[in-house]
Amino acid sequence: MIKKDVRSLSLEDLRAFFTDKGFQAFRGNQVYEWLWKKSITDIDQMTNISKEIRDSLKSEFVINNIEIDSVQKSTDGTIKNAIRLHDGLTVESVLIPTKTRMTACISSQVGCSLNCKFCATSRLKRMRNLNPDEIYDQVVTINNQCLEFHNKPLTNIVFMGMGEPLMNYNNVLKAISKITSPSGLGMSPKRIVVSTSGIPKMIKKMADDKVKFKLAVSLHSAIEKTRTSIMPFNEKFNLIELRDSLKYWYKNTKNRITYEYVVWEGINDKMEDVNALVEFCKFSPSKVNLIQYNSIDDPSFKQANNSAIALYMNVLEKNNITVTFRRSRGKDIDAACGQLANKSQ
Ligand code: SAH
């Protein structure tokens, strides 16, 4: 019999499990606290639970915890973890320290089913979705590293690691609810960003679900033909639908939208590209993060020069759109945006 992960049980399930076995229901609360608040990795670590009760748990359940397979440290302080899952697959999670923030960059899938031409993760293909506890455990792991190496706790989480979070929506939502719950890590949802390549149906669903975290969209081009050439799924989920869904998001949440955008030479570095971007995002308060391109050894992509970046910055600012140019972190260890590809394997 393949035993189920005990962490797939809700608090109510755990309480019912114990009453069914003739134990007191509050044992469920104790176990729940060990599993989530204390993040133990072995049922025998529950020291206030008797051996008899632990054994009855162990006869039906396991804890499929994650393990750090390897840790790489960048000269800029960024730490990349290769994380081994219980079935032997690997994902990567990154800690990005700055003076004011400790940010965890978390994966939501093993590999990715989208086929963005400029992203190293797309070369892995999608192997499977991560479970809520596998997402949660990455956060706990990075939080521990913040405490160990920097003496301060994690402050921010971005779902910008491997995978498309909105293609694993239910599990990402469950993980975030544990991360933000007082019975879990108690972090504020305002400090969590979910980044999507833009799945319109799911963006509307997020608005309907009244989620409290922030939304970022990897846009990279607001011209249909250009976007389809670099992000082929745009053919199916086109810009018109994407913008519709973002309007719906803004109308229902009143939350500012962040766009991630890389400027490449000869692809999207012209005035018409900038104008299309302004036109696309001016319907709501928005922020454009211009991300530096991190090379993944494909000669068709080259970071645009400084004058193209300056053009974007000027035009966006003139149109009252907040814009930042983000320097890459962790490039020397392939931990930067779009470089997560399990290379160490
Ligand atoms: N699938 C989600 C989550 C991944 S986030 C999404 O697309 O948003 C990773 C971010 O890095 C995305 O904005 C992605 O477009 C960007 N990215 C991918 N490859 C990159 C590269 N080689 N250089 C810079 N940014 C890249």
Coordinates of C-alpha atoms and ligand atoms in Angstrom, one line a residue:
M1 CA 0.0 0.0 0.0
I2 CA 1.3 3.5 -0.9
K3 CA 0.8 5.6 2.2
K4 CA -0.7 9.0 1.8
D5 CA 1.1 12.1 2.9
V6 CA -0.4 13.1 6.3
R7 CA -0.2 16.7 5.3
S8 CA -2.9 16.2 2.7
L9 CA -5.3 16.0 5.6
S10 CA -7.1 19.1 6.9
L11 CA -7.3 19.8 10.6
E12 CA -10.9 18.4 10.6
D13 CA -9.7 15.2 8.8
L14 CA -7.0 14.7 11.4
R15 CA -9.4 15.2 14.3
A16 CA -11.8 12.7 12.7
F17 CA -8.9 10.2 12.1
F18 CA -8.2 10.2 15.9
T19 CA -11.7 9.9 17.1
D20 CA -12.3 7.0 14.6
K21 CA -9.4 5.3 16.2
G22 CA -10.7 5.8 19.7
F23 CA -8.3 8.6 20.6
Q24 CA -9.2 12.1 21.7
A25 CA -9.9 14.6 18.9
F26 CA -7.4 17.3 20.2
R27 CA -4.6 14.9 19.2
G28 CA -5.5 16.1 15.7
N29 CA -4.7 19.7 16.7
Q30 CA -1.4 18.7 18.2
V31 CA -0.4 16.8 15.1
Y32 CA -1.5 19.6 12.9
E33 CA 0.7 22.0 14.8
W34 CA 3.7 19.7 14.5
L35 CA 3.2 19.4 10.7
W36 CA 2.7 23.0 9.9
K37 CA 3.8 25.4 12.5
K38 CA 6.9 23.3 13.5
S39 CA 7.5 21.8 10.1
I40 CA 8.8 18.5 11.4
T41 CA 9.9 15.9 8.8
D42 CA 9.4 12.6 10.7
I43 CA 6.3 11.5 12.6
D44 CA 8.5 10.4 15.5
Q45 CA 9.6 14.0 16.1
M46 CA 6.1 14.6 17.6
T47 CA 7.4 14.4 21.2
N48 CA 4.2 15.1 23.0
I49 CA 2.4 12.3 21.2
S50 CA 2.6 8.8 22.6
K51 CA 4.2 6.0 20.7
E52 CA 0.9 4.2 20.3
I53 CA -0.7 7.2 18.6
R54 CA 2.4 7.9 16.4
D55 CA 2.3 4.2 15.3
S56 CA -1.3 4.4 14.4
L57 CA -0.5 7.5 12.3
K58 CA 2.5 5.7 10.7
S59 CA 0.4 2.7 9.8
E60 CA -1.5 4.8 7.3
F61 CA 0.6 7.9 6.6
V62 CA 4.0 9.2 5.8
I63 CA 5.5 12.7 5.5
N64 CA 6.9 13.2 2.0
N65 CA 9.3 15.9 2.9
I66 CA 11.6 17.6 0.5
E67 CA 15.4 17.6 0.9
I68 CA 18.1 20.0 -0.1
D69 CA 20.2 18.3 -2.7
S70 CA 22.7 21.0 -3.3
V71 CA 23.2 24.7 -2.4
Q72 CA 25.0 27.2 -4.6
K73 CA 26.0 30.7 -3.4
S74 CA 26.4 33.6 -5.7
T75 CA 29.0 36.3 -5.2
D76 CA 26.1 38.7 -4.7
G77 CA 24.6 36.7 -1.8
T78 CA 21.9 34.9 -3.8
I79 CA 21.5 31.3 -2.8
K80 CA 20.1 28.6 -5.2
N81 CA 18.8 25.3 -3.8
A82 CA 18.3 22.2 -5.8
I83 CA 15.4 20.5 -3.9
R84 CA 14.8 16.8 -4.2
L85 CA 11.2 15.7 -4.0
H86 CA 10.1 12.4 -2.5
D87 CA 9.8 10.8 -5.9
G88 CA 13.4 11.8 -6.9
L89 CA 12.4 14.8 -9.2
T90 CA 14.1 18.1 -8.6
V91 CA 13.1 21.7 -8.5
E92 CA 15.0 24.9 -7.7
S93 CA 14.3 27.6 -5.1
V94 CA 16.3 30.8 -4.7
L95 CA 16.9 33.2 -1.8
I96 CA 17.5 36.7 -2.9
P97 CA 18.8 38.9 -0.1
T98 CA 18.9 42.7 -0.3
K99 CA 19.4 45.4 2.3
T100 CA 15.7 45.7 3.0
R101 CA 14.2 42.4 1.9
M102 CA 14.7 38.7 2.1
T103 CA 12.9 37.2 -1.0
A104 CA 12.2 33.6 -1.7
C105 CA 11.7 32.7 -5.4
I106 CA 9.6 29.5 -5.4
S107 CA 8.8 26.9 -8.0
S108 CA 5.2 25.7 -8.6
Q109 CA 5.8 22.8 -11.1
V110 CA 8.6 20.4 -12.0
G111 CA 9.5 21.8 -15.4
C112 CA 6.9 23.9 -17.4
S113 CA 4.4 23.1 -20.1
L114 CA 4.6 26.6 -21.6
N115 CA 7.2 27.0 -24.3
C116 CA 8.6 30.5 -23.9
K117 CA 11.5 30.6 -26.3
F118 CA 13.8 32.6 -24.0
C119 CA 13.3 30.6 -20.8
A120 CA 15.6 27.7 -19.7
T121 CA 12.8 26.0 -17.7
S122 CA 10.8 25.5 -20.9
R123 CA 13.4 23.1 -22.1
L124 CA 12.6 20.7 -19.3
K125 CA 8.9 20.2 -20.2
R126 CA 6.4 19.9 -17.5
M127 CA 6.8 16.7 -15.5
R128 CA 4.3 17.3 -12.7
N129 CA 2.6 19.8 -10.4
L130 CA 4.0 20.4 -7.0
N131 CA 1.8 19.5 -4.0
P132 CA 0.8 22.3 -1.6
D133 CA 3.3 20.9 1.0
E134 CA 6.1 20.8 -1.5
I135 CA 5.5 24.5 -2.2
Y136 CA 5.2 25.3 1.5
D137 CA 8.4 23.3 2.3
Q138 CA 10.4 25.4 -0.1
V139 CA 9.3 28.5 1.8
V140 CA 10.2 26.9 5.1
T141 CA 13.6 25.9 3.7
I142 CA 14.4 29.4 2.5
N143 CA 13.1 31.0 5.7
N144 CA 15.6 28.8 7.6
Q145 CA 18.4 29.9 5.3
C146 CA 17.5 33.6 6.0
L147 CA 17.7 33.0 9.7
E148 CA 20.9 30.9 9.4
F149 CA 22.9 33.2 7.0
H150 CA 21.3 36.6 7.6
N151 CA 19.9 36.4 11.1
K152 CA 16.5 37.7 9.9
P153 CA 13.3 36.0 8.7
L154 CA 12.0 35.8 5.2
T155 CA 10.0 38.9 4.2
N156 CA 8.8 38.3 0.6
I157 CA 7.8 35.4 -1.7
V158 CA 7.6 35.5 -5.5
F159 CA 6.2 32.6 -7.5
M160 CA 8.8 33.2 -10.2
G161 CA 10.7 29.9 -10.1
M162 CA 10.0 26.9 -12.3
G163 CA 6.5 26.4 -13.7
E164 CA 3.4 28.3 -14.3
P165 CA 1.6 28.9 -11.0
L166 CA -1.8 29.4 -12.6
M167 CA -1.6 25.9 -14.2
N168 CA -1.3 24.5 -10.7
Y169 CA -3.8 27.0 -9.2
N170 CA -5.5 24.9 -6.5
N171 CA -2.2 23.7 -5.0
V172 CA -0.6 27.2 -5.2
L173 CA -3.7 28.6 -3.4
K174 CA -3.6 25.9 -0.7
A175 CA 0.1 26.5 -0.1
I176 CA -0.4 30.3 0.1
S177 CA -3.2 29.8 2.6
K178 CA -0.8 27.8 4.8
I179 CA 2.0 30.3 4.3
T180 CA -0.4 33.2 5.4
S181 CA -2.2 31.3 8.1
P182 CA -1.3 31.9 11.8
S183 CA -1.2 28.1 12.1
G184 CA 1.5 28.1 9.3
L185 CA 4.0 30.9 8.7
G186 CA 1.7 33.8 9.3
M187 CA 3.1 35.9 6.5
S188 CA 1.1 38.8 4.9
P189 CA -0.4 38.0 1.5
K190 CA 0.6 41.5 0.5
R191 CA 4.2 40.2 0.5
I192 CA 3.5 37.4 -2.0
V193 CA 3.6 37.9 -5.8
V194 CA 2.2 35.3 -8.1
S195 CA 3.7 35.7 -11.6
T196 CA 1.9 34.3 -14.6
S197 CA 2.6 34.2 -18.3
G198 CA -1.0 35.2 -18.6
I199 CA -3.8 32.6 -18.5
P200 CA -6.9 34.7 -18.9
K201 CA -9.4 32.3 -17.5
M202 CA -7.4 31.8 -14.3
I203 CA -6.8 35.5 -13.8
K204 CA -10.6 36.0 -13.8
K205 CA -10.9 33.1 -11.3
M206 CA -8.3 34.7 -9.0
A207 CA -10.4 37.9 -9.1
D208 CA -13.5 35.9 -8.3
D209 CA -11.7 34.1 -5.5
K210 CA -10.8 37.5 -4.0
V211 CA -7.2 36.5 -3.5
K212 CA -5.1 38.9 -1.4
F213 CA -1.7 38.4 -3.0
K214 CA -0.2 40.5 -5.8
L215 CA -0.3 39.7 -9.5
A216 CA 2.5 40.0 -12.0
V217 CA 2.2 39.3 -15.7
S218 CA 5.1 38.3 -17.9
L219 CA 4.2 40.3 -20.9
H220 CA 7.4 40.9 -22.9
S221 CA 5.4 42.2 -25.9
A222 CA 2.0 43.9 -26.3
I223 CA 2.0 43.2 -30.1
E224 CA 0.1 40.0 -30.9
K225 CA 2.5 38.7 -33.6
T226 CA 5.7 39.5 -31.7
R227 CA 4.4 37.9 -28.5
T228 CA 3.3 34.8 -30.3
S229 CA 6.7 34.4 -31.8
I230 CA 8.4 34.4 -28.4
M231 CA 5.6 32.9 -26.3
P232 CA 3.8 30.5 -28.6
F233 CA 0.8 29.9 -26.3
N234 CA -0.2 33.5 -27.0
E235 CA -1.9 32.2 -30.1
K236 CA -4.4 30.5 -27.8
F237 CA -4.5 32.9 -24.9
N238 CA -4.1 36.1 -27.0
L239 CA -3.5 39.7 -25.8
I240 CA -7.2 40.7 -26.3
E241 CA -8.3 38.0 -23.9
L242 CA -5.4 38.7 -21.5
R243 CA -6.3 42.4 -21.3
D244 CA -10.0 41.6 -20.8
S245 CA -9.1 39.4 -17.9
L246 CA -6.7 42.0 -16.4
K247 CA -9.4 44.6 -16.6
Y248 CA -11.7 42.2 -14.8
W249 CA -9.0 41.7 -12.2
Y250 CA -8.5 45.4 -11.7
K251 CA -12.2 46.1 -11.5
N252 CA -12.7 43.5 -8.9
T253 CA -9.6 43.8 -6.8
K254 CA -8.4 47.4 -7.4
N255 CA -4.9 46.0 -7.2
R256 CA -2.1 47.5 -9.3
I257 CA -0.8 45.1 -11.9
T258 CA 2.9 44.5 -12.4
Y259 CA 4.3 43.6 -15.8
E260 CA 7.6 41.8 -16.4
Y261 CA 9.2 42.7 -19.6
V262 CA 12.6 41.9 -21.2
V263 CA 13.7 44.1 -24.0
W264 CA 15.6 42.2 -26.8
E265 CA 17.5 43.6 -29.7
G266 CA 15.5 43.4 -32.9
I267 CA 12.5 41.9 -31.2
N268 CA 10.8 44.5 -29.1
D269 CA 13.2 47.5 -29.0
K270 CA 11.3 49.9 -31.2
M271 CA 9.0 52.9 -30.6
E272 CA 6.0 50.9 -31.8
D273 CA 6.7 48.3 -29.1
V274 CA 6.8 50.9 -26.4
N275 CA 3.7 52.5 -27.6
A276 CA 1.9 49.2 -27.7
L277 CA 2.9 48.5 -24.1
V278 CA 1.6 51.9 -23.0
E279 CA -1.6 51.3 -24.8
F280 CA -1.9 47.8 -23.3
C281 CA -1.5 48.8 -19.6
K282 CA -2.8 52.3 -19.3
F283 CA -6.3 51.2 -18.3
S284 CA -5.2 50.6 -14.6
P285 CA -2.4 51.7 -12.3
S286 CA 0.5 49.6 -13.3
K287 CA 4.2 49.0 -12.9
V288 CA 6.6 47.7 -15.5
N289 CA 9.6 45.8 -14.3
L290 CA 12.1 45.8 -17.1
I291 CA 14.1 42.7 -16.5
Q292 CA 17.6 42.2 -17.7
Y293 CA 17.9 39.3 -20.1
N294 CA 19.8 36.3 -18.8
S295 CA 21.4 34.4 -21.6
I296 CA 20.4 30.8 -22.1
D297 CA 22.6 30.2 -25.1
D298 CA 20.2 31.0 -27.9
P299 CA 21.6 33.4 -30.5
S300 CA 18.2 34.7 -31.4
F301 CA 17.9 36.6 -28.1
K302 CA 20.2 39.4 -27.1
Q303 CA 19.6 42.0 -24.4
A304 CA 18.8 45.4 -26.0
N305 CA 21.2 48.3 -25.5
N306 CA 20.9 51.0 -23.0
S307 CA 19.3 53.5 -25.4
A308 CA 16.4 51.1 -25.9
I309 CA 15.9 50.7 -22.2
A310 CA 16.1 54.5 -21.8
L311 CA 13.4 54.9 -24.5
Y312 CA 11.1 52.5 -22.6
M313 CA 11.8 54.3 -19.3
N314 CA 11.1 57.8 -20.7
V315 CA 7.9 56.9 -22.6
L316 CA 6.5 54.9 -19.7
E317 CA 7.2 57.6 -17.2
K318 CA 5.7 60.3 -19.4
N319 CA 2.6 58.2 -19.4
N320 CA 2.6 57.9 -15.6
I321 CA 3.4 54.2 -15.6
T322 CA 5.9 53.3 -12.9
V323 CA 8.9 51.6 -14.4
T324 CA 12.0 50.0 -12.9
F325 CA 15.0 48.3 -14.5
R326 CA 15.9 45.3 -12.5
R327 CA 19.5 44.1 -12.3
S328 CA 19.9 40.4 -12.4
R329 CA 20.8 38.5 -9.3
G330 CA 22.6 35.2 -9.0
K331 CA 23.6 35.1 -12.7
D332 CA 26.9 33.4 -11.9
I333 CA 25.1 30.3 -10.5
D334 CA 22.3 30.2 -13.1
A335 CA 19.8 31.4 -10.4
A336 CA 18.5 34.4 -12.3
C337 CA 15.1 34.8 -13.9
G338 CA 14.6 32.2 -16.6
Q339 CA 17.8 30.2 -15.8
L340 CA 16.3 27.6 -13.5
A341 CA 16.8 24.3 -15.4
N342 CA 18.2 21.8 -12.9
K343 CA 21.6 22.1 -14.5
S344 CA 23.4 20.7 -11.5
Q345 CA 21.6 17.4 -12.1
Ligands
SAH1 N1 5.5 31.1 -15.6 C1 5.5 32.2 -14.7 C2 6.5 32.1 -13.6 C3 7.9 32.2 -14.0 S1 8.5 33.7 -13.6 C4 5.7 33.5 -15.6 O1 6.0 33.3 -16.8 O2 5.5 34.5 -15.1 C5 10.0 33.9 -14.4 C6 10.1 35.3 -15.0 O3 11.4 35.3 -15.7 C7 9.1 35.5 -16.0 O4 8.7 36.9 -16.0 C8 9.8 35.2 -17.3 O5 9.2 35.7 -18.4 C9 11.2 35.7 -17.0 N2 12.2 35.1 -17.8 C10 12.2 33.8 -18.4 N3 13.4 33.6 -19.0 C11 14.1 34.7 -18.8 C12 15.5 35.0 -19.2 N4 16.2 34.2 -19.9 N5 16.0 36.2 -18.8 C13 15.2 37.1 -18.1 N6 14.0 36.8 -17.7 C14 13.4 35.6 -18.1

